[in-house]
Amino acid sequence: MSTAPQTPARRQDAVGHQPHTLCLAALNQLVEPNDVTAAALLELMTPAELLALIRREDHVPQGLGLKLAEATGQQPAPNSAQDLHVALTRWRKRLPYANEHAALQTMQRLGGGLLTDQDPGWPAQLGDLGLGRPLCLWWRAAEPGNLAGDPARTVSIVGSRDASDYGNQVTFELARALGLQGFTIVSGGAYGIDAAAHRAALSLDGWDFPNPPTITILAGGADRLYPAGNHNLLEQVIARGALYSEVPPGTTPTRFRFLNRNRLIAAFSRLTIVTEARHRSGALNTASHAVELGRDVAAVPGSVFSPNSAGTHRLIRSGAAELI
């Protein structure tokens, strides 16, 4: 982990963090998740070099835009979000508000830390997201060993926040049955289907498997257990499993952050199950990411009279999901 003791050969800062961790913590406060431009630049330079570039006010290296276009495979339109000058401008606007040391200390106080691609326990399957992969992951877990799960034994279960009794019941039974076979249940910690999936995984006593029973991936900061009504449930996830966020502490969850978060839920798992979802549910966005990643997707049918099953029926009808 980023907070674990390191060998003397690797230089650390005064509070015990490696330079690579500090750079990514700083970049994480400047760059929103799923920023393809930042990810492509990190193919061309180190995190320390990108951070130094952002901190050089009004400086745009000559020729870097062309290299960036080659890395992304597309030539961005002038003044578009992917344009190098535009990207540097928006990241530089956040410099006065960034404090990587404070963010790391906040997570340490909560018993968590920052996980990077150089740390043991980094979920390597997130690399399948390509330029959409996260810069790093903020984590909370009572047992840091729970950060090293087995992607082959990980299943995501998602669905409606306003779940019906049927949706809650089928979710609980599916998640519990998978848990009894040692599968980690991944979800987003929201009301409805997410909460039912987490509760089912946590209902199992005597967990004897090396991977954690459940993982939550939040859309906001890991220091803010959202939604507030699920605070106790999320504390149980931290106590027995693991909680992640790709945005820094203090970040408020917003619609676009929920949508960005969904790609992580899909990438974490070999299989995504949608147990109940409306026609335009955010759970369908997670399923769409899973399909793009080549992951398996499955859905549970419901009553033809229930709007809450319109989304799962749509997935099954389109052939995007296997029928459960």
CSV table of C-alpha atoms in Angstrom, one decimal:
chain,number,residue,atom,x,y,z
A,1,MET,CA,0.0,0.0,0.0
A,2,SER,CA,1.0,3.6,-0.4
A,3,THR,CA,1.1,4.0,3.4
A,4,ALA,CA,3.1,0.8,4.1
A,5,PRO,CA,6.8,1.0,5.1
A,6,GLN,CA,9.1,1.2,2.1
A,7,THR,CA,12.7,0.1,1.6
A,8,PRO,CA,15.4,2.8,2.4
A,9,ALA,CA,16.4,2.8,-1.3
A,10,ARG,CA,13.1,4.5,-2.3
A,11,ARG,CA,13.0,8.2,-1.3
A,12,GLN,CA,10.0,9.3,0.6
A,13,ASP,CA,8.6,12.6,1.8
A,14,ALA,CA,8.4,13.7,5.5
A,15,VAL,CA,5.2,11.9,6.2
A,16,GLY,CA,6.3,8.6,4.5
A,17,HIS,CA,4.8,8.9,1.0
A,18,GLN,CA,6.8,8.1,-2.1
A,19,PRO,CA,7.2,10.8,-4.8
A,20,HIS,CA,5.2,8.8,-7.3
A,21,THR,CA,2.3,8.7,-4.8
A,22,LEU,CA,2.5,12.4,-4.1
A,23,CYS,CA,2.5,13.3,-7.8
A,24,LEU,CA,-0.6,11.2,-8.5
A,25,ALA,CA,-2.3,12.6,-5.4
A,26,ALA,CA,-1.6,16.1,-6.7
A,27,LEU,CA,-2.7,15.3,-10.3
A,28,ASN,CA,-5.8,13.6,-8.9
A,29,GLN,CA,-6.9,17.0,-7.5
A,30,LEU,CA,-6.3,18.8,-10.8
A,31,VAL,CA,-7.7,16.2,-13.3
A,32,GLU,CA,-11.3,14.9,-13.4
A,33,PRO,CA,-11.7,11.1,-13.8
A,34,ASN,CA,-11.8,9.6,-17.3
A,35,ASP,CA,-9.8,12.6,-18.8
A,36,VAL,CA,-8.4,11.0,-22.0
A,37,THR,CA,-6.1,13.9,-22.6
A,38,ALA,CA,-4.3,13.5,-19.2
A,39,ALA,CA,-4.1,9.7,-19.7
A,40,ALA,CA,-2.6,10.1,-23.1
A,41,LEU,CA,0.0,12.6,-21.8
A,42,LEU,CA,0.9,10.1,-19.1
A,43,GLU,CA,1.8,7.7,-22.0
A,44,LEU,CA,4.3,10.4,-23.1
A,45,MET,CA,5.7,11.5,-19.8
A,46,THR,CA,5.9,10.6,-16.1
A,47,PRO,CA,3.4,11.9,-13.5
A,48,ALA,CA,6.1,14.2,-12.2
A,49,GLU,CA,6.7,15.7,-15.6
A,50,LEU,CA,3.0,16.2,-16.2
A,51,LEU,CA,2.6,17.9,-12.8
A,52,ALA,CA,5.6,20.1,-13.5
A,53,LEU,CA,4.1,21.1,-16.9
A,54,ILE,CA,0.8,22.0,-15.3
A,55,ARG,CA,2.5,24.1,-12.7
A,56,ARG,CA,4.3,26.2,-15.5
A,57,GLU,CA,1.8,28.9,-16.0
A,58,ASP,CA,0.9,29.7,-19.7
A,59,HIS,CA,3.5,27.2,-21.0
A,60,VAL,CA,2.5,24.9,-23.8
A,61,PRO,CA,5.5,22.9,-25.2
A,62,GLN,CA,5.9,23.1,-28.9
A,63,GLY,CA,5.2,19.8,-30.7
A,64,LEU,CA,3.5,18.2,-27.7
A,65,GLY,CA,0.0,18.7,-29.3
A,66,LEU,CA,1.1,16.6,-32.3
A,67,LYS,CA,2.4,13.8,-30.1
A,68,LEU,CA,-0.8,13.9,-28.1
A,69,ALA,CA,-2.9,13.5,-31.2
A,70,GLU,CA,-0.8,10.5,-32.2
A,71,ALA,CA,-1.2,9.0,-28.7
A,72,THR,CA,-5.0,9.4,-28.8
A,73,GLY,CA,-5.4,8.6,-32.5
A,74,GLN,CA,-7.4,11.7,-33.2
A,75,GLN,CA,-6.8,15.4,-33.9
A,76,PRO,CA,-8.9,17.4,-31.4
A,77,ALA,CA,-10.7,20.4,-32.7
A,78,PRO,CA,-9.4,23.8,-31.5
A,79,ASN,CA,-11.0,24.9,-28.2
A,80,SER,CA,-12.4,21.4,-27.6
A,81,ALA,CA,-12.0,19.7,-24.2
A,82,GLN,CA,-9.3,17.4,-25.7
A,83,ASP,CA,-7.2,20.3,-27.0
A,84,LEU,CA,-3.9,20.5,-25.1
A,85,HIS,CA,-4.1,24.2,-24.4
A,86,VAL,CA,-7.7,23.9,-23.2
A,87,ALA,CA,-6.8,20.9,-21.0
A,88,LEU,CA,-3.8,22.7,-19.4
A,89,THR,CA,-5.9,25.8,-18.7
A,90,ARG,CA,-8.6,23.9,-16.9
A,91,TRP,CA,-6.1,21.9,-14.8
A,92,ARG,CA,-4.2,25.1,-13.9
A,93,LYS,CA,-7.4,26.7,-12.7
A,94,ARG,CA,-7.4,24.1,-9.9
A,95,LEU,CA,-3.9,24.7,-8.7
A,96,PRO,CA,-4.7,27.2,-5.9
A,97,TYR,CA,-7.1,24.7,-4.4
A,98,ALA,CA,-5.0,21.5,-4.5
A,99,ASN,CA,-3.3,20.2,-1.4
A,100,GLU,CA,-2.1,16.6,-1.8
A,101,HIS,CA,-0.6,16.4,1.6
A,102,ALA,CA,-3.9,17.4,3.3
A,103,ALA,CA,-5.8,14.8,1.2
A,104,LEU,CA,-3.3,12.0,2.1
A,105,GLN,CA,-3.5,13.0,5.8
A,106,THR,CA,-7.3,13.0,5.7
A,107,MET,CA,-7.3,9.4,4.4
A,108,GLN,CA,-4.7,8.3,6.9
A,109,ARG,CA,-6.8,9.6,9.7
A,110,LEU,CA,-9.7,7.5,8.4
A,111,GLY,CA,-7.5,4.4,8.2
A,112,GLY,CA,-7.2,4.5,4.4
A,113,GLY,CA,-4.8,5.7,1.8
A,114,LEU,CA,-4.0,6.1,-1.9
A,115,LEU,CA,-3.4,3.1,-4.1
A,116,THR,CA,-1.3,3.5,-7.3
A,117,ASP,CA,-0.4,1.2,-10.1
A,118,GLN,CA,3.0,0.6,-8.4
A,119,ASP,CA,1.4,-0.7,-5.2
A,120,PRO,CA,0.6,-4.3,-4.3
A,121,GLY,CA,-3.2,-4.8,-4.5
A,122,TRP,CA,-3.6,-2.5,-7.5
A,123,PRO,CA,-6.6,-3.9,-9.5
A,124,ALA,CA,-4.7,-4.6,-12.7
A,125,GLN,CA,-8.0,-5.4,-14.6
A,126,LEU,CA,-8.7,-1.6,-14.6
A,127,GLY,CA,-5.9,-1.4,-17.3
A,128,ASP,CA,-8.5,-2.7,-19.7
A,129,LEU,CA,-10.1,0.8,-19.7
A,130,GLY,CA,-7.1,2.0,-21.7
A,131,LEU,CA,-7.0,5.8,-21.7
A,132,GLY,CA,-10.1,5.7,-19.4
A,133,ARG,CA,-8.2,4.0,-16.6
A,134,PRO,CA,-8.0,5.8,-13.2
A,135,LEU,CA,-4.9,7.7,-12.2
A,136,CYS,CA,-5.1,6.2,-8.7
A,137,LEU,CA,-7.7,5.0,-6.1
A,138,TRP,CA,-8.4,6.3,-2.7
A,139,TRP,CA,-9.3,3.5,-0.4
A,140,ARG,CA,-10.7,2.6,3.0
A,141,ALA,CA,-10.5,-0.9,4.5
A,142,ALA,CA,-10.1,-2.2,8.1
A,143,GLU,CA,-7.9,-4.9,6.6
A,144,PRO,CA,-5.6,-3.6,3.8
A,145,GLY,CA,-5.2,-7.1,2.5
A,146,ASN,CA,-8.7,-6.8,1.2
A,147,LEU,CA,-7.4,-4.5,-1.5
A,148,ALA,CA,-5.9,-7.5,-3.3
A,149,GLY,CA,-9.0,-9.3,-4.7
A,150,ASP,CA,-9.2,-11.9,-7.4
A,151,PRO,CA,-10.9,-10.4,-10.6
A,152,ALA,CA,-11.8,-13.9,-11.7
A,153,ARG,CA,-14.0,-14.2,-8.6
A,154,THR,CA,-15.6,-10.8,-8.7
A,155,VAL,CA,-19.1,-10.0,-9.8
A,156,SER,CA,-20.8,-6.6,-10.0
A,157,ILE,CA,-24.5,-6.3,-9.2
A,158,VAL,CA,-26.3,-3.0,-10.1
A,159,GLY,CA,-29.8,-1.7,-10.6
A,160,SER,CA,-32.6,0.7,-9.6
A,161,ARG,CA,-32.3,3.0,-6.6
A,162,ASP,CA,-36.1,2.7,-6.2
A,163,ALA,CA,-36.0,-1.1,-6.1
A,164,SER,CA,-39.2,-3.0,-5.7
A,165,ASP,CA,-39.6,-5.8,-3.1
A,166,TYR,CA,-39.1,-8.3,-6.0
A,167,GLY,CA,-35.9,-6.5,-7.1
A,168,ASN,CA,-34.5,-6.4,-3.5
A,169,GLN,CA,-35.3,-10.1,-3.0
A,170,VAL,CA,-33.8,-11.4,-6.2
A,171,THR,CA,-30.7,-9.3,-5.7
A,172,PHE,CA,-30.2,-10.5,-2.1
A,173,GLU,CA,-30.7,-14.2,-3.1
A,174,LEU,CA,-28.3,-13.9,-6.1
A,175,ALA,CA,-25.6,-12.0,-4.2
A,176,ARG,CA,-25.8,-14.4,-1.2
A,177,ALA,CA,-25.6,-17.5,-3.5
A,178,LEU,CA,-22.5,-16.0,-5.2
A,179,GLY,CA,-21.0,-15.1,-1.8
A,180,LEU,CA,-21.4,-18.7,-0.6
A,181,GLN,CA,-19.2,-19.7,-3.6
A,182,GLY,CA,-16.6,-17.1,-2.6
A,183,PHE,CA,-17.4,-14.4,-5.1
A,184,THR,CA,-16.8,-10.7,-4.2
A,185,ILE,CA,-19.8,-8.6,-4.8
A,186,VAL,CA,-19.1,-5.1,-6.3
A,187,SER,CA,-21.6,-2.3,-6.4
A,188,GLY,CA,-21.9,1.5,-5.9
A,189,GLY,CA,-23.3,1.8,-2.3
A,190,ALA,CA,-26.5,3.5,-3.5
A,191,TYR,CA,-30.0,2.9,-2.2
A,192,GLY,CA,-32.0,0.0,-3.7
A,193,ILE,CA,-30.3,-2.8,-5.6
A,194,ASP,CA,-26.7,-1.7,-4.6
A,195,ALA,CA,-27.6,-1.8,-0.9
A,196,ALA,CA,-29.3,-5.1,-1.2
A,197,ALA,CA,-26.3,-6.6,-2.9
A,198,HIS,CA,-23.9,-5.3,-0.3
A,199,ARG,CA,-26.1,-6.5,2.6
A,200,ALA,CA,-26.3,-10.0,1.1
A,201,ALA,CA,-22.6,-10.2,0.8
A,202,LEU,CA,-22.2,-9.0,4.4
A,203,SER,CA,-24.8,-11.4,5.7
A,204,LEU,CA,-22.4,-14.3,5.3
A,205,ASP,CA,-20.6,-15.4,8.5
A,206,GLY,CA,-17.3,-17.1,8.6
A,207,TRP,CA,-15.9,-15.8,5.4
A,208,ASP,CA,-13.0,-18.1,4.6
A,209,PHE,CA,-12.0,-16.8,1.1
A,210,PRO,CA,-8.9,-14.7,0.3
A,211,ASN,CA,-10.8,-12.1,-1.5
A,212,PRO,CA,-13.2,-9.7,0.4
A,213,PRO,CA,-17.0,-10.4,0.5
A,214,THR,CA,-17.9,-7.0,-1.0
A,215,ILE,CA,-16.4,-3.8,-2.6
A,216,THR,CA,-18.0,-0.4,-2.9
A,217,ILE,CA,-16.9,2.2,-5.5
A,218,LEU,CA,-18.2,5.7,-4.6
A,219,ALA,CA,-18.8,8.5,-7.0
A,220,GLY,CA,-17.7,11.1,-4.4
A,221,GLY,CA,-14.8,11.3,-2.0
A,222,ALA,CA,-14.1,8.3,0.2
A,223,ASP,CA,-14.3,10.5,3.3
A,224,ARG,CA,-17.9,11.2,2.6
A,225,LEU,CA,-20.0,8.0,2.9
A,226,TYR,CA,-22.8,8.7,0.4
A,227,PRO,CA,-25.7,8.4,0.5
A,228,ALA,CA,-26.0,9.4,4.2
A,229,GLY,CA,-28.8,6.9,4.7
A,230,ASN,CA,-26.4,4.1,3.9
A,231,HIS,CA,-23.7,5.3,6.3
A,232,ASN,CA,-23.9,2.3,8.6
A,233,LEU,CA,-23.9,-0.1,5.7
A,234,LEU,CA,-20.8,1.5,4.1
A,235,GLU,CA,-19.0,1.4,7.5
A,236,GLN,CA,-19.7,-2.4,7.4
A,237,VAL,CA,-18.2,-2.6,3.9
A,238,ILE,CA,-15.1,-0.8,5.2
A,239,ALA,CA,-14.9,-3.2,8.3
A,240,ARG,CA,-15.2,-6.4,6.2
A,241,GLY,CA,-14.4,-5.5,2.6
A,242,ALA,CA,-13.1,-2.4,0.8
A,243,LEU,CA,-14.3,1.0,-0.3
A,244,TYR,CA,-12.8,2.9,-3.3
A,245,SER,CA,-13.1,6.2,-4.9
A,246,GLU,CA,-11.1,7.7,-7.8
A,247,VAL,CA,-11.8,11.3,-6.8
A,248,PRO,CA,-10.0,13.0,-3.9
A,249,PRO,CA,-11.4,13.4,-0.3
A,250,GLY,CA,-14.0,16.2,0.0
A,251,THR,CA,-15.3,15.7,-3.6
A,252,THR,CA,-19.1,16.0,-4.0
A,253,PRO,CA,-20.8,13.2,-6.1
A,254,THR,CA,-22.4,14.7,-9.2
A,255,ARG,CA,-24.3,13.1,-12.2
A,256,PHE,CA,-21.2,13.0,-14.4
A,257,ARG,CA,-19.1,11.5,-11.6
A,258,PHE,CA,-21.7,8.8,-11.1
A,259,LEU,CA,-21.5,8.0,-14.9
A,260,ASN,CA,-17.7,8.0,-14.8
A,261,ARG,CA,-17.8,5.7,-11.7
A,262,ASN,CA,-19.9,3.2,-13.5
A,263,ARG,CA,-17.0,2.2,-15.9
A,264,LEU,CA,-15.0,1.2,-12.8
A,265,ILE,CA,-17.7,-1.0,-11.5
A,266,ALA,CA,-17.9,-2.7,-14.9
A,267,ALA,CA,-14.1,-3.0,-15.2
A,268,PHE,CA,-13.6,-4.4,-11.7
A,269,SER,CA,-15.6,-7.6,-12.4
A,270,ARG,CA,-15.7,-10.5,-14.8
A,271,LEU,CA,-19.5,-10.3,-14.8
A,272,THR,CA,-22.0,-7.5,-14.4
A,273,ILE,CA,-25.6,-8.5,-13.3
A,274,VAL,CA,-28.5,-6.0,-13.7
A,275,THR,CA,-31.3,-7.4,-11.4
A,276,GLU,CA,-33.8,-4.6,-11.9
A,277,ALA,CA,-33.6,-1.3,-13.9
A,278,ARG,CA,-35.8,1.2,-15.5
A,279,HIS,CA,-35.7,2.0,-19.2
A,280,ARG,CA,-33.2,4.8,-18.7
A,281,SER,CA,-31.5,3.6,-15.6
A,282,GLY,CA,-27.8,4.4,-14.8
A,283,ALA,CA,-27.3,0.6,-14.3
A,284,LEU,CA,-27.7,0.3,-18.1
A,285,ASN,CA,-24.7,2.6,-18.4
A,286,THR,CA,-22.7,0.2,-16.3
A,287,ALA,CA,-23.8,-2.7,-18.5
A,288,SER,CA,-22.8,-0.7,-21.6
A,289,HIS,CA,-19.3,-0.2,-20.2
A,290,ALA,CA,-19.1,-4.0,-19.4
A,291,VAL,CA,-20.1,-4.9,-23.0
A,292,GLU,CA,-17.4,-2.5,-24.4
A,293,LEU,CA,-14.8,-4.1,-22.2
A,294,GLY,CA,-15.8,-7.6,-23.4
A,295,ARG,CA,-17.1,-8.5,-19.9
A,296,ASP,CA,-20.1,-10.8,-19.4
A,297,VAL,CA,-23.4,-9.2,-18.7
A,298,ALA,CA,-26.6,-10.8,-17.4
A,299,ALA,CA,-30.0,-9.5,-16.5
A,300,VAL,CA,-33.0,-10.7,-14.5
A,301,PRO,CA,-36.5,-10.4,-16.0
A,302,GLY,CA,-39.5,-9.1,-14.1
A,303,SER,CA,-43.1,-8.3,-14.5
A,304,VAL,CA,-44.2,-6.9,-17.9
A,305,PHE,CA,-46.3,-4.5,-15.8
A,306,SER,CA,-43.3,-3.1,-13.8
A,307,PRO,CA,-41.4,-0.1,-15.1
A,308,ASN,CA,-38.6,-1.2,-12.9
A,309,SER,CA,-37.9,-4.2,-15.2
A,310,ALA,CA,-38.2,-2.3,-18.5
A,311,GLY,CA,-34.4,-1.8,-18.5
A,312,THR,CA,-33.5,-5.4,-17.9
A,313,HIS,CA,-36.0,-6.5,-20.6
A,314,ARG,CA,-34.3,-4.1,-22.9
A,315,LEU,CA,-30.9,-5.6,-22.2
A,316,ILE,CA,-32.2,-9.1,-22.8
A,317,ARG,CA,-34.1,-8.3,-25.9
A,318,SER,CA,-31.1,-6.5,-27.5
A,319,GLY,CA,-28.8,-9.5,-26.8
A,320,ALA,CA,-26.5,-7.4,-24.7
A,321,ALA,CA,-27.2,-9.5,-21.6
A,322,GLU,CA,-27.7,-13.2,-20.9
A,323,LEU,CA,-31.0,-14.2,-19.3
A,324,ILE,CA,-31.0,-15.2,-15.6
